[in-house]
């Protein structure tokens, strides 16, 4: 049910006010545009940080939160994007580096 999904999304994504919900136009492969519900980071928020790639990988390799290990979030995100046919070179690099760091433990 759409209402139930929205409630779950909002509970997860809007928990810290780091993101704002917005309906934005997105471009599809066929060139058409459709409205999509998006969660956009607020760059002025205290939780928004810019770290170099190595620091990001190190943080992800070690981080565990209330919903589990950050590595699993990374792996699941990449797998879902791949299922949708979305290739993301940066995520591939990040996964490889995180796995390398976890092997060295």
mmCIF file of C-alpha atoms in Angstrom:
data_model
loop_
_atom_site.group_PDB
_atom_site.id
_atom_site.type_symbol
_atom_site.label_atom_id
_atom_site.label_comp_id
_atom_site.label_asym_id
_atom_site.label_seq_id
_atom_site.Cartn_x
_atom_site.Cartn_y
_atom_site.Cartn_z
ATOM 1 C CA UNK A 1 0.000 0.000 0.000
ATOM 2 C CA UNK A 2 1.380 3.408 -1.027
ATOM 3 C CA UNK A 3 0.503 5.098 2.264
ATOM 4 C CA UNK A 4 2.269 2.404 4.288
ATOM 5 C CA UNK A 5 5.397 2.630 2.126
ATOM 6 C CA UNK A 6 5.464 6.423 2.497
ATOM 7 C CA UNK A 7 5.152 6.147 6.280
ATOM 8 C CA UNK A 8 8.077 3.689 6.378
ATOM 9 C CA UNK A 9 10.210 5.809 4.029
ATOM 10 C CA UNK A 10 9.605 8.966 6.008
ATOM 11 C CA UNK A 11 10.355 7.239 9.311
ATOM 12 C CA UNK A 12 13.670 6.017 7.915
ATOM 13 C CA UNK A 13 14.820 8.959 5.784
ATOM 14 C CA UNK A 14 13.551 11.945 7.738
ATOM 15 C CA UNK A 15 14.670 10.804 11.188
ATOM 16 C CA UNK A 16 17.425 13.414 11.620
ATOM 17 C CA UNK A 17 16.296 16.224 9.295
ATOM 18 C CA UNK A 18 19.482 15.702 7.237
ATOM 19 C CA UNK A 19 17.233 15.100 4.225
ATOM 20 C CA UNK A 20 14.235 16.898 2.811
ATOM 21 C CA UNK A 21 11.517 15.197 0.839
ATOM 22 C CA UNK A 22 10.939 16.629 -2.632
ATOM 23 C CA UNK A 23 9.108 15.640 -5.778
ATOM 24 C CA UNK A 24 11.559 16.164 -8.636
ATOM 25 C CA UNK A 25 11.510 15.463 -12.346
ATOM 26 C CA UNK A 26 13.790 12.563 -13.272
ATOM 27 C CA UNK A 27 14.979 11.594 -16.730
ATOM 28 C CA UNK A 28 14.265 8.045 -17.903
ATOM 29 C CA UNK A 29 16.335 6.030 -20.385
ATOM 30 C CA UNK A 30 13.808 6.732 -23.148
ATOM 31 C CA UNK A 31 14.290 10.484 -22.697
ATOM 32 C CA UNK A 32 10.974 11.125 -20.980
ATOM 33 C CA UNK A 33 10.691 12.856 -17.634
ATOM 34 C CA UNK A 34 8.515 11.725 -14.745
ATOM 35 C CA UNK A 35 7.968 13.046 -11.231
ATOM 36 C CA UNK A 36 9.731 11.047 -8.504
ATOM 37 C CA UNK A 37 9.716 11.248 -4.736
ATOM 38 C CA UNK A 38 13.299 12.012 -3.669
ATOM 39 C CA UNK A 39 15.189 12.530 -0.440
ATOM 40 C CA UNK A 40 17.713 15.308 -0.908
ATOM 41 C CA UNK A 41 20.542 15.949 1.539
ATOM 42 C CA UNK A 42 20.668 19.329 3.242
ATOM 43 C CA UNK A 43 24.293 20.349 2.816
ATOM 44 C CA UNK A 44 24.056 22.783 5.716
ATOM 45 C CA UNK A 45 23.050 19.964 8.095
ATOM 46 C CA UNK A 46 25.614 19.009 10.739
ATOM 47 C CA UNK A 47 25.628 15.376 9.548
ATOM 48 C CA UNK A 48 26.619 16.322 5.989
ATOM 49 C CA UNK A 49 30.337 15.732 5.538
ATOM 50 C CA UNK A 50 32.745 15.492 2.640
ATOM 51 C CA UNK A 51 35.443 12.880 3.123
ATOM 52 C CA UNK A 52 38.000 11.539 0.678
ATOM 53 C CA UNK A 53 37.443 8.046 -0.727
ATOM 54 C CA UNK A 54 39.853 6.274 1.631
ATOM 55 C CA UNK A 55 38.238 7.847 4.695
ATOM 56 C CA UNK A 56 34.775 6.883 3.449
ATOM 57 C CA UNK A 57 35.887 3.286 2.899
ATOM 58 C CA UNK A 58 37.510 3.111 6.344
ATOM 59 C CA UNK A 59 34.382 4.477 8.030
ATOM 60 C CA UNK A 60 32.057 2.104 6.169
ATOM 61 C CA UNK A 61 34.294 -0.898 6.895
ATOM 62 C CA UNK A 62 34.016 -0.255 10.655
ATOM 63 C CA UNK A 63 30.596 1.327 11.164
ATOM 64 C CA UNK A 64 27.668 -0.409 12.846
ATOM 65 C CA UNK A 65 24.380 1.314 13.608
ATOM 66 C CA UNK A 66 20.902 0.567 14.848
ATOM 67 C CA UNK A 67 20.016 -1.095 11.557
ATOM 68 C CA UNK A 68 23.180 -3.191 11.290
ATOM 69 C CA UNK A 69 26.604 -3.026 9.679
ATOM 70 C CA UNK A 70 27.237 -0.213 7.215
ATOM 71 C CA UNK A 71 28.977 -2.697 4.901
ATOM 72 C CA UNK A 72 25.677 -4.539 4.423
ATOM 73 C CA UNK A 73 23.928 -1.269 3.551
ATOM 74 C CA UNK A 74 26.628 -0.560 0.958
ATOM 75 C CA UNK A 75 26.456 -4.060 -0.539
ATOM 76 C CA UNK A 76 22.644 -4.080 -0.636
ATOM 77 C CA UNK A 77 22.468 -0.630 -2.231
ATOM 78 C CA UNK A 78 24.901 -1.651 -4.961
ATOM 79 C CA UNK A 79 23.047 -4.939 -5.565
ATOM 80 C CA UNK A 80 19.693 -3.169 -5.941
ATOM 81 C CA UNK A 81 21.157 -0.609 -8.339
ATOM 82 C CA UNK A 82 22.688 -3.434 -10.369
ATOM 83 C CA UNK A 83 19.320 -5.238 -10.499
ATOM 84 C CA UNK A 84 17.855 -2.063 -11.990
ATOM 85 C CA UNK A 85 20.646 -1.886 -14.563
ATOM 86 C CA UNK A 86 22.364 1.085 -12.942
ATOM 87 C CA UNK A 87 26.149 0.853 -12.993
ATOM 88 C CA UNK A 88 28.022 2.969 -10.488
ATOM 89 C CA UNK A 89 31.815 2.915 -10.780
ATOM 90 C CA UNK A 90 32.318 4.760 -7.503
ATOM 91 C CA UNK A 91 30.296 2.170 -5.578
ATOM 92 C CA UNK A 92 32.272 -0.635 -7.240
ATOM 93 C CA UNK A 93 35.518 0.964 -6.083
ATOM 94 C CA UNK A 94 34.124 1.532 -2.593
ATOM 95 C CA UNK A 95 32.946 -2.082 -2.261
ATOM 96 C CA UNK A 96 36.303 -3.440 -3.429
ATOM 97 C CA UNK A 97 38.191 -1.208 -0.995
ATOM 98 C CA UNK A 98 35.905 -2.004 1.954
ATOM 99 C CA UNK A 99 36.227 -5.735 1.271
ATOM 100 C CA UNK A 100 40.002 -5.368 1.079
ATOM 101 C CA UNK A 101 40.046 -3.568 4.423
ATOM 102 C CA UNK A 102 37.873 -6.238 6.056
ATOM 103 C CA UNK A 103 40.130 -9.047 4.775
ATOM 104 C CA UNK A 104 43.154 -7.370 6.401
ATOM 105 C CA UNK A 105 41.538 -7.425 9.857
#
